[in-house]
């Protein structure tokens, strides 16, 4: 895996304002990226126990 392939976008919604879900292919952790215009924020997705959502290796 090259350095540029570490993250994979699996969901996208919106153009100027919206959100995306990204998966870290090394750790499997899912991240939510929310953006509006020129600003944005990134946070790990959490399950009901407050632990990070992790995608199984077979699905990465």
C-alpha positions as MATLAB code, in Angstrom:
seq = 'XXXXXXXXXXXXXXXXXXXXXXXXXXXXXXXXXXXXXXXXXXXXXXXXXXXXXXXXXXXX';
ca = [
       0.000    0.000    0.000;
       1.451    3.359   -0.980;
       1.431    6.286    1.404;
      -1.477    7.899   -0.508;
      -3.699    4.818   -0.143;
      -3.955    4.771    3.658;
      -7.446    6.335    3.767;
     -10.479    5.275    1.737;
     -13.648    7.375    1.334;
     -16.706    5.129    1.726;
     -19.530    7.708    1.959;
     -20.093   11.246    0.697;
     -23.037   13.638    1.022;
     -23.294   17.267   -0.108;
     -21.200   19.621   -2.224;
     -20.572   22.952   -0.450;
     -21.758   21.654    2.914;
     -21.819   17.997    3.786;
     -20.067   15.027    5.306;
     -17.895   12.083    4.376;
     -16.905    8.844    6.082;
     -13.293    7.730    5.713;
     -11.659    4.439    6.771;
      -8.042    4.205    7.899;
      -6.922    1.039    6.082;
      -4.152    0.330    8.611;
      -6.236    0.524   11.790;
      -9.780    0.075   10.401;
     -11.038    3.093   12.377;
     -13.880    5.057   10.717;
     -13.784    8.871   10.706;
     -16.520   11.429   10.037;
     -15.441   14.552    8.137;
     -17.973   17.407    8.168;
     -17.366   20.442    5.964;
     -19.046   23.754    5.194;
     -17.425   26.074    2.657;
     -13.745   26.457    3.550;
     -14.022   24.973    7.060;
     -14.301   21.409    8.266;
     -13.717   19.005   11.111;
     -12.691   15.374   11.519;
     -13.644   13.018   14.356;
     -13.639    9.249   14.860;
     -17.055    7.570   14.652;
     -18.042    6.060   18.003;
     -20.394    3.176   18.834;
     -22.975    3.127   21.651;
     -20.262    2.287   24.238;
     -18.105    5.234   23.113;
     -15.512    3.026   21.379;
     -14.298    3.751   17.808;
     -16.159    2.017   14.969;
     -13.675   -0.384   13.350;
     -14.183   -1.942    9.927;
     -13.122   -5.624    9.747;
      -9.942   -6.384    7.769;
     -11.876   -8.246    5.042;
     -13.929   -5.100    4.229;
     -11.064   -2.586    4.158;
];
